Amino acid sequence: MINTIIFDFGDVFINLNKEESINEFKKLGLDGPNEALLQLNDDFERGKITEEQFLDGFKKHLPNVSTDEIKAAWNSLIGEFPLYRLEFLQLLATKYRLFLLTNTDIIHMENFENQVGISFASDFYRCFEKVYYSHEMGMRKPDAAIFNFIIKKHDLSPKRTLFVDDKKENTDAAELLGLQVWNLQPHEDVVDLFQKKFMNATLHA
């Protein structure tokens, strides 16, 4: 029987405006992500570089654009966090050990907290036994090390732990370590999915 759930954040609880973010950068003169910027993002999400170094890395590709404009385009990714998902999570927290594991950076997390307000953010964080940000851990999904760290730190049983993420590469990595997984699809809502799946006896086998 499942007794623990590890959740991703983006496109699970909070909606991500991926196309809007790309379009905002296009307005600034950037055609799209390139290898250097993808590596820059990876380093930032691992906490290997500072916010200033990250923004300076973007300015190399957008020399005539201000830091504030780059930051605004970067934050345009962060969308709505529907209240019903928080209420669902609060109910779930009374029945399961919950953890948050997200590949993210300090800019996005500060933007999220400012956007929803301190009361909403606090209520969200209180649902979890522990919140794990990749930029604080120095590693990111789908690294096996990040899953093994949480399993060992909290003495979790992989077969009794469910991992929910919208990226298949992440759920595949967790599954290889023995965790039960759900790869949330773009057309699915985490609340609807859980209501359906929790009625399935196979989940509790």
mmCIF file with all atom_site columns, C-alpha atoms in Angstrom:
data_model
loop_
_atom_site.group_PDB
_atom_site.id
_atom_site.type_symbol
_atom_site.label_atom_id
_atom_site.label_alt_id
_atom_site.label_comp_id
_atom_site.label_asym_id
_atom_site.label_entity_id
_atom_site.label_seq_id
_atom_site.pdbx_PDB_ins_code
_atom_site.Cartn_x
_atom_site.Cartn_y
_atom_site.Cartn_z
_atom_site.occupancy
_atom_site.B_iso_or_equiv
_atom_site.pdbx_formal_charge
_atom_site.auth_seq_id
_atom_site.auth_comp_id
_atom_site.auth_asym_id
_atom_site.auth_atom_id
_atom_site.pdbx_PDB_model_num
ATOM 1   C CA . MET A 1 1   ? 0.000   0.000  0.000   1.00 0.00 ? 1   MET A CA 1
ATOM 2   C CA . ILE A 1 2   ? 1.251   3.489  -0.905  1.00 0.00 ? 2   ILE A CA 1
ATOM 3   C CA . ASN A 1 3   ? 2.132   5.570  2.152   1.00 0.00 ? 3   ASN A CA 1
ATOM 4   C CA . THR A 1 4   ? 4.313   8.274  0.584   1.00 0.00 ? 4   THR A CA 1
ATOM 5   C CA . ILE A 1 5   ? 3.956   10.535 -2.463  1.00 0.00 ? 5   ILE A CA 1
ATOM 6   C CA . ILE A 1 6   ? 6.716   12.633 -4.029  1.00 0.00 ? 6   ILE A CA 1
ATOM 7   C CA . PHE A 1 7   ? 5.333   15.382 -6.261  1.00 0.00 ? 7   PHE A CA 1
ATOM 8   C CA . ASP A 1 8   ? 6.874   17.491 -8.974  1.00 0.00 ? 8   ASP A CA 1
ATOM 9   C CA . PHE A 1 9   ? 5.747   21.140 -8.993  1.00 0.00 ? 9   PHE A CA 1
ATOM 10  C CA . GLY A 1 10  ? 5.603   22.636 -12.499 1.00 0.00 ? 10  GLY A CA 1
ATOM 11  C CA . ASP A 1 11  ? 2.667   21.463 -14.636 1.00 0.00 ? 11  ASP A CA 1
ATOM 12  C CA . VAL A 1 12  ? 1.541   19.290 -11.731 1.00 0.00 ? 12  VAL A CA 1
ATOM 13  C CA . PHE A 1 13  ? 0.360   21.959 -9.279  1.00 0.00 ? 13  PHE A CA 1
ATOM 14  C CA . ILE A 1 14  ? 1.335   25.222 -10.928 1.00 0.00 ? 14  ILE A CA 1
ATOM 15  C CA . ASN A 1 15  ? 0.683   25.729 -14.633 1.00 0.00 ? 15  ASN A CA 1
ATOM 16  C CA . LEU A 1 16  ? 3.657   26.612 -16.806 1.00 0.00 ? 16  LEU A CA 1
ATOM 17  C CA . ASN A 1 17  ? 3.354   29.010 -19.744 1.00 0.00 ? 17  ASN A CA 1
ATOM 18  C CA . LYS A 1 18  ? 6.059   27.450 -21.888 1.00 0.00 ? 18  LYS A CA 1
ATOM 19  C CA . GLU A 1 19  ? 4.950   28.952 -25.197 1.00 0.00 ? 19  GLU A CA 1
ATOM 20  C CA . GLU A 1 20  ? 4.475   32.384 -23.634 1.00 0.00 ? 20  GLU A CA 1
ATOM 21  C CA . SER A 1 21  ? 7.997   32.314 -22.211 1.00 0.00 ? 21  SER A CA 1
ATOM 22  C CA . ILE A 1 22  ? 9.459   31.410 -25.602 1.00 0.00 ? 22  ILE A CA 1
ATOM 23  C CA . ASN A 1 23  ? 7.453   34.194 -27.238 1.00 0.00 ? 23  ASN A CA 1
ATOM 24  C CA . GLU A 1 24  ? 8.568   36.757 -24.657 1.00 0.00 ? 24  GLU A CA 1
ATOM 25  C CA . PHE A 1 25  ? 12.196  35.930 -25.382 1.00 0.00 ? 25  PHE A CA 1
ATOM 26  C CA . LYS A 1 26  ? 11.517  36.138 -29.110 1.00 0.00 ? 26  LYS A CA 1
ATOM 27  C CA . LYS A 1 27  ? 10.252  39.680 -28.558 1.00 0.00 ? 27  LYS A CA 1
ATOM 28  C CA . LEU A 1 28  ? 13.608  40.441 -26.970 1.00 0.00 ? 28  LEU A CA 1
ATOM 29  C CA . GLY A 1 29  ? 15.433  39.030 -29.996 1.00 0.00 ? 29  GLY A CA 1
ATOM 30  C CA . LEU A 1 30  ? 16.139  35.438 -28.973 1.00 0.00 ? 30  LEU A CA 1
ATOM 31  C CA . ASP A 1 31  ? 15.009  32.869 -31.536 1.00 0.00 ? 31  ASP A CA 1
ATOM 32  C CA . GLY A 1 32  ? 14.844  30.025 -29.030 1.00 0.00 ? 32  GLY A CA 1
ATOM 33  C CA . PRO A 1 33  ? 16.877  27.935 -26.595 1.00 0.00 ? 33  PRO A CA 1
ATOM 34  C CA . ASN A 1 34  ? 20.359  26.976 -27.729 1.00 0.00 ? 34  ASN A CA 1
ATOM 35  C CA . GLU A 1 35  ? 22.935  24.606 -26.286 1.00 0.00 ? 35  GLU A CA 1
ATOM 36  C CA . ALA A 1 36  ? 24.672  27.325 -24.279 1.00 0.00 ? 36  ALA A CA 1
ATOM 37  C CA . LEU A 1 37  ? 21.428  28.553 -22.707 1.00 0.00 ? 37  LEU A CA 1
ATOM 38  C CA . LEU A 1 38  ? 20.242  25.025 -21.937 1.00 0.00 ? 38  LEU A CA 1
ATOM 39  C CA . GLN A 1 39  ? 23.539  24.419 -20.109 1.00 0.00 ? 39  GLN A CA 1
ATOM 40  C CA . LEU A 1 40  ? 23.131  27.756 -18.335 1.00 0.00 ? 40  LEU A CA 1
ATOM 41  C CA . ASN A 1 41  ? 19.682  26.677 -17.135 1.00 0.00 ? 41  ASN A CA 1
ATOM 42  C CA . ASP A 1 42  ? 21.021  23.292 -16.009 1.00 0.00 ? 42  ASP A CA 1
ATOM 43  C CA . ASP A 1 43  ? 23.788  24.987 -14.006 1.00 0.00 ? 43  ASP A CA 1
ATOM 44  C CA . PHE A 1 44  ? 21.319  27.434 -12.452 1.00 0.00 ? 44  PHE A CA 1
ATOM 45  C CA . GLU A 1 45  ? 18.897  24.680 -11.466 1.00 0.00 ? 45  GLU A CA 1
ATOM 46  C CA . ARG A 1 46  ? 21.788  22.823 -9.828  1.00 0.00 ? 46  ARG A CA 1
ATOM 47  C CA . GLY A 1 47  ? 22.818  25.930 -7.897  1.00 0.00 ? 47  GLY A CA 1
ATOM 48  C CA . LYS A 1 48  ? 26.210  25.940 -9.588  1.00 0.00 ? 48  LYS A CA 1
ATOM 49  C CA . ILE A 1 49  ? 25.906  29.592 -10.611 1.00 0.00 ? 49  ILE A CA 1
ATOM 50  C CA . THR A 1 50  ? 24.373  32.667 -8.991  1.00 0.00 ? 50  THR A CA 1
ATOM 51  C CA . GLU A 1 51  ? 21.359  34.609 -10.193 1.00 0.00 ? 51  GLU A CA 1
ATOM 52  C CA . GLU A 1 52  ? 23.687  37.347 -11.421 1.00 0.00 ? 52  GLU A CA 1
ATOM 53  C CA . GLN A 1 53  ? 25.805  34.867 -13.385 1.00 0.00 ? 53  GLN A CA 1
ATOM 54  C CA . PHE A 1 54  ? 22.667  33.345 -14.886 1.00 0.00 ? 54  PHE A CA 1
ATOM 55  C CA . LEU A 1 55  ? 21.288  36.686 -16.046 1.00 0.00 ? 55  LEU A CA 1
ATOM 56  C CA . ASP A 1 56  ? 24.708  37.739 -17.339 1.00 0.00 ? 56  ASP A CA 1
ATOM 57  C CA . GLY A 1 57  ? 24.768  34.526 -19.365 1.00 0.00 ? 57  GLY A CA 1
ATOM 58  C CA . PHE A 1 58  ? 21.538  35.593 -21.069 1.00 0.00 ? 58  PHE A CA 1
ATOM 59  C CA . LYS A 1 59  ? 22.908  39.091 -21.688 1.00 0.00 ? 59  LYS A CA 1
ATOM 60  C CA . LYS A 1 60  ? 25.673  37.596 -23.816 1.00 0.00 ? 60  LYS A CA 1
ATOM 61  C CA . HIS A 1 61  ? 22.935  36.594 -26.255 1.00 0.00 ? 61  HIS A CA 1
ATOM 62  C CA . LEU A 1 62  ? 20.851  39.730 -25.670 1.00 0.00 ? 62  LEU A CA 1
ATOM 63  C CA . PRO A 1 63  ? 23.423  42.508 -25.144 1.00 0.00 ? 63  PRO A CA 1
ATOM 64  C CA . ASN A 1 64  ? 20.958  45.343 -25.770 1.00 0.00 ? 64  ASN A CA 1
ATOM 65  C CA . VAL A 1 65  ? 18.310  44.035 -23.365 1.00 0.00 ? 65  VAL A CA 1
ATOM 66  C CA . SER A 1 66  ? 18.125  45.009 -19.687 1.00 0.00 ? 66  SER A CA 1
ATOM 67  C CA . THR A 1 67  ? 18.436  42.545 -16.838 1.00 0.00 ? 67  THR A CA 1
ATOM 68  C CA . ASP A 1 68  ? 14.895  43.392 -15.719 1.00 0.00 ? 68  ASP A CA 1
ATOM 69  C CA . GLU A 1 69  ? 13.520  42.560 -19.175 1.00 0.00 ? 69  GLU A CA 1
ATOM 70  C CA . ILE A 1 70  ? 15.342  39.217 -19.200 1.00 0.00 ? 70  ILE A CA 1
ATOM 71  C CA . LYS A 1 71  ? 14.071  38.411 -15.721 1.00 0.00 ? 71  LYS A CA 1
ATOM 72  C CA . ALA A 1 72  ? 10.499  39.320 -16.699 1.00 0.00 ? 72  ALA A CA 1
ATOM 73  C CA . ALA A 1 73  ? 10.665  37.074 -19.770 1.00 0.00 ? 73  ALA A CA 1
ATOM 74  C CA . TRP A 1 74  ? 12.093  34.274 -17.631 1.00 0.00 ? 74  TRP A CA 1
ATOM 75  C CA . ASN A 1 75  ? 9.301   34.644 -15.078 1.00 0.00 ? 75  ASN A CA 1
ATOM 76  C CA . SER A 1 76  ? 6.586   34.657 -17.761 1.00 0.00 ? 76  SER A CA 1
ATOM 77  C CA . LEU A 1 77  ? 6.877   30.858 -17.558 1.00 0.00 ? 77  LEU A CA 1
ATOM 78  C CA . ILE A 1 78  ? 5.165   30.844 -14.151 1.00 0.00 ? 78  ILE A CA 1
ATOM 79  C CA . GLY A 1 79  ? 1.405   30.542 -14.538 1.00 0.00 ? 79  GLY A CA 1
ATOM 80  C CA . GLU A 1 80  ? -1.643  29.985 -12.364 1.00 0.00 ? 80  GLU A CA 1
ATOM 81  C CA . PHE A 1 81  ? -1.856  27.790 -9.280  1.00 0.00 ? 81  PHE A CA 1
ATOM 82  C CA . PRO A 1 82  ? -5.571  26.915 -8.959  1.00 0.00 ? 82  PRO A CA 1
ATOM 83  C CA . LEU A 1 83  ? -6.906  26.978 -5.393  1.00 0.00 ? 83  LEU A CA 1
ATOM 84  C CA . TYR A 1 84  ? -8.655  23.613 -5.799  1.00 0.00 ? 84  TYR A CA 1
ATOM 85  C CA . ARG A 1 85  ? -5.265  21.924 -6.227  1.00 0.00 ? 85  ARG A CA 1
ATOM 86  C CA . LEU A 1 86  ? -4.071  23.339 -2.923  1.00 0.00 ? 86  LEU A CA 1
ATOM 87  C CA . GLU A 1 87  ? -7.258  22.177 -1.217  1.00 0.00 ? 87  GLU A CA 1
ATOM 88  C CA . PHE A 1 88  ? -6.787  18.722 -2.731  1.00 0.00 ? 88  PHE A CA 1
ATOM 89  C CA . LEU A 1 89  ? -3.196  18.640 -1.499  1.00 0.00 ? 89  LEU A CA 1
ATOM 90  C CA . GLN A 1 90  ? -4.237  19.657 2.012   1.00 0.00 ? 90  GLN A CA 1
ATOM 91  C CA . LEU A 1 91  ? -6.641  16.724 2.107   1.00 0.00 ? 91  LEU A CA 1
ATOM 92  C CA . LEU A 1 92  ? -4.009  14.363 0.760   1.00 0.00 ? 92  LEU A CA 1
ATOM 93  C CA . ALA A 1 93  ? -1.568  15.502 3.447   1.00 0.00 ? 93  ALA A CA 1
ATOM 94  C CA . THR A 1 94  ? -3.845  14.025 6.123   1.00 0.00 ? 94  THR A CA 1
ATOM 95  C CA . LYS A 1 95  ? -3.453  10.561 4.603   1.00 0.00 ? 95  LYS A CA 1
ATOM 96  C CA . TYR A 1 96  ? 0.078   10.336 3.164   1.00 0.00 ? 96  TYR A CA 1
ATOM 97  C CA . ARG A 1 97  ? 3.622   11.467 3.750   1.00 0.00 ? 97  ARG A CA 1
ATOM 98  C CA . LEU A 1 98  ? 4.167   14.114 1.088   1.00 0.00 ? 98  LEU A CA 1
ATOM 99  C CA . PHE A 1 99  ? 7.354   15.529 -0.435  1.00 0.00 ? 99  PHE A CA 1
ATOM 100 C CA . LEU A 1 100 ? 7.967   18.116 -3.143  1.00 0.00 ? 100 LEU A CA 1
ATOM 101 C CA . LEU A 1 101 ? 10.858  17.559 -5.544  1.00 0.00 ? 101 LEU A CA 1
ATOM 102 C CA . THR A 1 102 ? 11.297  20.158 -8.252  1.00 0.00 ? 102 THR A CA 1
ATOM 103 C CA . ASN A 1 103 ? 13.928  21.204 -10.753 1.00 0.00 ? 103 ASN A CA 1
ATOM 104 C CA . THR A 1 104 ? 13.811  24.949 -10.287 1.00 0.00 ? 104 THR A CA 1
ATOM 105 C CA . ASP A 1 105 ? 15.792  28.088 -9.566  1.00 0.00 ? 105 ASP A CA 1
ATOM 106 C CA . ILE A 1 106 ? 15.666  30.910 -7.061  1.00 0.00 ? 106 ILE A CA 1
ATOM 107 C CA . ILE A 1 107 ? 14.191  33.397 -9.560  1.00 0.00 ? 107 ILE A CA 1
ATOM 108 C CA . HIS A 1 108 ? 11.188  31.223 -10.351 1.00 0.00 ? 108 HIS A CA 1
ATOM 109 C CA . MET A 1 109 ? 10.519  30.268 -6.751  1.00 0.00 ? 109 MET A CA 1
ATOM 110 C CA . GLU A 1 110 ? 10.650  33.870 -5.548  1.00 0.00 ? 110 GLU A CA 1
ATOM 111 C CA . ASN A 1 111 ? 8.327   34.850 -8.392  1.00 0.00 ? 111 ASN A CA 1
ATOM 112 C CA . PHE A 1 112 ? 5.891   32.087 -7.433  1.00 0.00 ? 112 PHE A CA 1
ATOM 113 C CA . GLU A 1 113 ? 5.816   33.213 -3.807  1.00 0.00 ? 113 GLU A CA 1
ATOM 114 C CA . ASN A 1 114 ? 5.303   36.861 -4.777  1.00 0.00 ? 114 ASN A CA 1
ATOM 115 C CA . GLN A 1 115 ? 2.587   35.914 -7.245  1.00 0.00 ? 115 GLN A CA 1
ATOM 116 C CA . VAL A 1 116 ? 0.457   33.784 -4.911  1.00 0.00 ? 116 VAL A CA 1
ATOM 117 C CA . GLY A 1 117 ? 1.268   35.644 -1.697  1.00 0.00 ? 117 GLY A CA 1
ATOM 118 C CA . ILE A 1 118 ? 2.916   34.489 1.507   1.00 0.00 ? 118 ILE A CA 1
ATOM 119 C CA . SER A 1 119 ? -0.267  32.978 2.999   1.00 0.00 ? 119 SER A CA 1
ATOM 120 C CA . PHE A 1 120 ? -0.970  30.748 -0.023  1.00 0.00 ? 120 PHE A CA 1
ATOM 121 C CA . ALA A 1 121 ? 2.697   29.758 -0.365  1.00 0.00 ? 121 ALA A CA 1
ATOM 122 C CA . SER A 1 122 ? 2.928   28.905 3.349   1.00 0.00 ? 122 SER A CA 1
ATOM 123 C CA . ASP A 1 123 ? -0.216  26.777 3.170   1.00 0.00 ? 123 ASP A CA 1
ATOM 124 C CA . PHE A 1 124 ? 1.272   24.971 0.174   1.00 0.00 ? 124 PHE A CA 1
ATOM 125 C CA . TYR A 1 125 ? 4.627   24.297 1.801   1.00 0.00 ? 125 TYR A CA 1
ATOM 126 C CA . ARG A 1 126 ? 2.987   23.081 5.015   1.00 0.00 ? 126 ARG A CA 1
ATOM 127 C CA . CYS A 1 127 ? 1.446   20.192 3.077   1.00 0.00 ? 127 CYS A CA 1
ATOM 128 C CA . PHE A 1 128 ? 4.876   18.612 2.697   1.00 0.00 ? 128 PHE A CA 1
ATOM 129 C CA . GLU A 1 129 ? 7.120   16.870 5.158   1.00 0.00 ? 129 GLU A CA 1
ATOM 130 C CA . LYS A 1 130 ? 10.003  18.390 3.214   1.00 0.00 ? 130 LYS A CA 1
ATOM 131 C CA . VAL A 1 131 ? 10.359  20.565 0.112   1.00 0.00 ? 131 VAL A CA 1
ATOM 132 C CA . TYR A 1 132 ? 13.332  19.839 -2.136  1.00 0.00 ? 132 TYR A CA 1
ATOM 133 C CA . TYR A 1 133 ? 14.600  22.350 -4.695  1.00 0.00 ? 133 TYR A CA 1
ATOM 134 C CA . SER A 1 134 ? 17.249  21.229 -7.156  1.00 0.00 ? 134 SER A CA 1
ATOM 135 C CA . HIS A 1 135 ? 19.161  24.516 -6.804  1.00 0.00 ? 135 HIS A CA 1
ATOM 136 C CA . GLU A 1 136 ? 19.543  23.901 -3.068  1.00 0.00 ? 136 GLU A CA 1
ATOM 137 C CA . MET A 1 137 ? 20.459  20.223 -3.454  1.00 0.00 ? 137 MET A CA 1
ATOM 138 C CA . GLY A 1 138 ? 23.122  20.671 -6.136  1.00 0.00 ? 138 GLY A CA 1
ATOM 139 C CA . MET A 1 139 ? 21.503  17.990 -8.299  1.00 0.00 ? 139 MET A CA 1
ATOM 140 C CA . ARG A 1 140 ? 18.415  17.644 -10.415 1.00 0.00 ? 140 ARG A CA 1
ATOM 141 C CA . LYS A 1 141 ? 16.023  15.117 -11.890 1.00 0.00 ? 141 LYS A CA 1
ATOM 142 C CA . PRO A 1 142 ? 16.429  12.679 -13.579 1.00 0.00 ? 142 PRO A CA 1
ATOM 143 C CA . ASP A 1 143 ? 19.701  12.031 -11.677 1.00 0.00 ? 143 ASP A CA 1
ATOM 144 C CA . ALA A 1 144 ? 19.355  8.816  -9.689  1.00 0.00 ? 144 ALA A CA 1
ATOM 145 C CA . ALA A 1 145 ? 21.268  10.492 -6.855  1.00 0.00 ? 145 ALA A CA 1
ATOM 146 C CA . ILE A 1 146 ? 18.474  12.951 -6.123  1.00 0.00 ? 146 ILE A CA 1
ATOM 147 C CA . PHE A 1 147 ? 15.915  10.167 -5.663  1.00 0.00 ? 147 PHE A CA 1
ATOM 148 C CA . ASN A 1 148 ? 18.309  8.007  -3.637  1.00 0.00 ? 148 ASN A CA 1
ATOM 149 C CA . PHE A 1 149 ? 19.062  10.954 -1.355  1.00 0.00 ? 149 PHE A CA 1
ATOM 150 C CA . ILE A 1 150 ? 15.394  11.437 -0.457  1.00 0.00 ? 150 ILE A CA 1
ATOM 151 C CA . ILE A 1 151 ? 14.760  7.700  -0.081  1.00 0.00 ? 151 ILE A CA 1
ATOM 152 C CA . LYS A 1 152 ? 17.696  7.325  2.305   1.00 0.00 ? 152 LYS A CA 1
ATOM 153 C CA . LYS A 1 153 ? 17.167  10.607 4.161   1.00 0.00 ? 153 LYS A CA 1
ATOM 154 C CA . HIS A 1 154 ? 13.562  9.782  5.016   1.00 0.00 ? 154 HIS A CA 1
ATOM 155 C CA . ASP A 1 155 ? 13.851  6.003  5.178   1.00 0.00 ? 155 ASP A CA 1
ATOM 156 C CA . LEU A 1 156 ? 11.298  5.504  2.415   1.00 0.00 ? 156 LEU A CA 1
ATOM 157 C CA . SER A 1 157 ? 10.241  2.191  0.940   1.00 0.00 ? 157 SER A CA 1
ATOM 158 C CA . PRO A 1 158 ? 10.414  2.660  -2.867  1.00 0.00 ? 158 PRO A CA 1
ATOM 159 C CA . LYS A 1 159 ? 7.640   0.151  -3.516  1.00 0.00 ? 159 LYS A CA 1
ATOM 160 C CA . ARG A 1 160 ? 5.358   2.088  -1.142  1.00 0.00 ? 160 ARG A CA 1
ATOM 161 C CA . THR A 1 161 ? 6.343   5.465  -2.591  1.00 0.00 ? 161 THR A CA 1
ATOM 162 C CA . LEU A 1 162 ? 4.616   7.104  -5.543  1.00 0.00 ? 162 LEU A CA 1
ATOM 163 C CA . PHE A 1 163 ? 6.393   9.681  -7.700  1.00 0.00 ? 163 PHE A CA 1
ATOM 164 C CA . VAL A 1 164 ? 4.318   12.049 -9.841  1.00 0.00 ? 164 VAL A CA 1
ATOM 165 C CA . ASP A 1 165 ? 5.961   14.116 -12.591 1.00 0.00 ? 165 ASP A CA 1
ATOM 166 C CA . ASP A 1 166 ? 5.002   15.489 -15.994 1.00 0.00 ? 166 ASP A CA 1
ATOM 167 C CA . LYS A 1 167 ? 8.322   14.530 -17.621 1.00 0.00 ? 167 LYS A CA 1
ATOM 168 C CA . LYS A 1 168 ? 8.713   10.911 -18.679 1.00 0.00 ? 168 LYS A CA 1
ATOM 169 C CA . GLU A 1 169 ? 12.493  10.986 -18.323 1.00 0.00 ? 169 GLU A CA 1
ATOM 170 C CA . ASN A 1 170 ? 11.987  11.732 -14.623 1.00 0.00 ? 170 ASN A CA 1
ATOM 171 C CA . THR A 1 171 ? 9.378   9.050  -13.968 1.00 0.00 ? 171 THR A CA 1
ATOM 172 C CA . ASP A 1 172 ? 11.473  6.527  -15.943 1.00 0.00 ? 172 ASP A CA 1
ATOM 173 C CA . ALA A 1 173 ? 14.469  7.254  -13.719 1.00 0.00 ? 173 ALA A CA 1
ATOM 174 C CA . ALA A 1 174 ? 12.384  6.868  -10.556 1.00 0.00 ? 174 ALA A CA 1
ATOM 175 C CA . GLU A 1 175 ? 10.836  3.651  -11.813 1.00 0.00 ? 175 GLU A CA 1
ATOM 176 C CA . LEU A 1 176 ? 14.283  2.137  -12.346 1.00 0.00 ? 176 LEU A CA 1
ATOM 177 C CA . LEU A 1 177 ? 14.899  2.694  -8.623  1.00 0.00 ? 177 LEU A CA 1
ATOM 178 C CA . GLY A 1 178 ? 11.762  0.767  -7.700  1.00 0.00 ? 178 GLY A CA 1
ATOM 179 C CA . LEU A 1 179 ? 9.373   3.650  -7.086  1.00 0.00 ? 179 LEU A CA 1
ATOM 180 C CA . GLN A 1 180 ? 5.815   3.553  -8.334  1.00 0.00 ? 180 GLN A CA 1
ATOM 181 C CA . VAL A 1 181 ? 5.288   6.359  -10.825 1.00 0.00 ? 181 VAL A CA 1
ATOM 182 C CA . TRP A 1 182 ? 2.708   8.407  -12.693 1.00 0.00 ? 182 TRP A CA 1
ATOM 183 C CA . ASN A 1 183 ? 3.764   10.385 -15.727 1.00 0.00 ? 183 ASN A CA 1
ATOM 184 C CA . LEU A 1 184 ? 1.129   13.126 -15.762 1.00 0.00 ? 184 LEU A CA 1
ATOM 185 C CA . GLN A 1 185 ? 0.052   13.954 -19.318 1.00 0.00 ? 185 GLN A CA 1
ATOM 186 C CA . PRO A 1 186 ? -0.637  17.494 -20.639 1.00 0.00 ? 186 PRO A CA 1
ATOM 187 C CA . HIS A 1 187 ? -4.383  16.874 -20.893 1.00 0.00 ? 187 HIS A CA 1
ATOM 188 C CA . GLU A 1 188 ? -4.614  15.462 -17.350 1.00 0.00 ? 188 GLU A CA 1
ATOM 189 C CA . ASP A 1 189 ? -5.184  17.298 -14.083 1.00 0.00 ? 189 ASP A CA 1
ATOM 190 C CA . VAL A 1 190 ? -3.466  15.879 -11.028 1.00 0.00 ? 190 VAL A CA 1
ATOM 191 C CA . VAL A 1 191 ? -6.681  16.131 -8.972  1.00 0.00 ? 191 VAL A CA 1
ATOM 192 C CA . ASP A 1 192 ? -8.825  14.262 -11.499 1.00 0.00 ? 192 ASP A CA 1
ATOM 193 C CA . LEU A 1 193 ? -6.111  11.677 -11.981 1.00 0.00 ? 193 LEU A CA 1
ATOM 194 C CA . PHE A 1 194 ? -5.808  10.922 -8.294  1.00 0.00 ? 194 PHE A CA 1
ATOM 195 C CA . GLN A 1 195 ? -9.533  10.642 -7.810  1.00 0.00 ? 195 GLN A CA 1
ATOM 196 C CA . LYS A 1 196 ? -9.642  8.031  -10.549 1.00 0.00 ? 196 LYS A CA 1
ATOM 197 C CA . LYS A 1 197 ? -6.464  6.177  -9.654  1.00 0.00 ? 197 LYS A CA 1
ATOM 198 C CA . PHE A 1 198 ? -7.131  6.006  -5.934  1.00 0.00 ? 198 PHE A CA 1
ATOM 199 C CA . MET A 1 199 ? -10.231 4.012  -6.752  1.00 0.00 ? 199 MET A CA 1
ATOM 200 C CA . ASN A 1 200 ? -8.016  1.459  -8.452  1.00 0.00 ? 200 ASN A CA 1
ATOM 201 C CA . ALA A 1 201 ? -7.052  -1.339 -6.084  1.00 0.00 ? 201 ALA A CA 1
ATOM 202 C CA . THR A 1 202 ? -3.802  -1.963 -7.976  1.00 0.00 ? 202 THR A CA 1
ATOM 203 C CA . LEU A 1 203 ? -2.384  1.248  -6.525  1.00 0.00 ? 203 LEU A CA 1
ATOM 204 C CA . HIS A 1 204 ? -2.703  -0.130 -3.033  1.00 0.00 ? 204 HIS A CA 1
ATOM 205 C CA . ALA A 1 205 ? -1.325  -3.566 -3.832  1.00 0.00 ? 205 ALA A CA 1
#
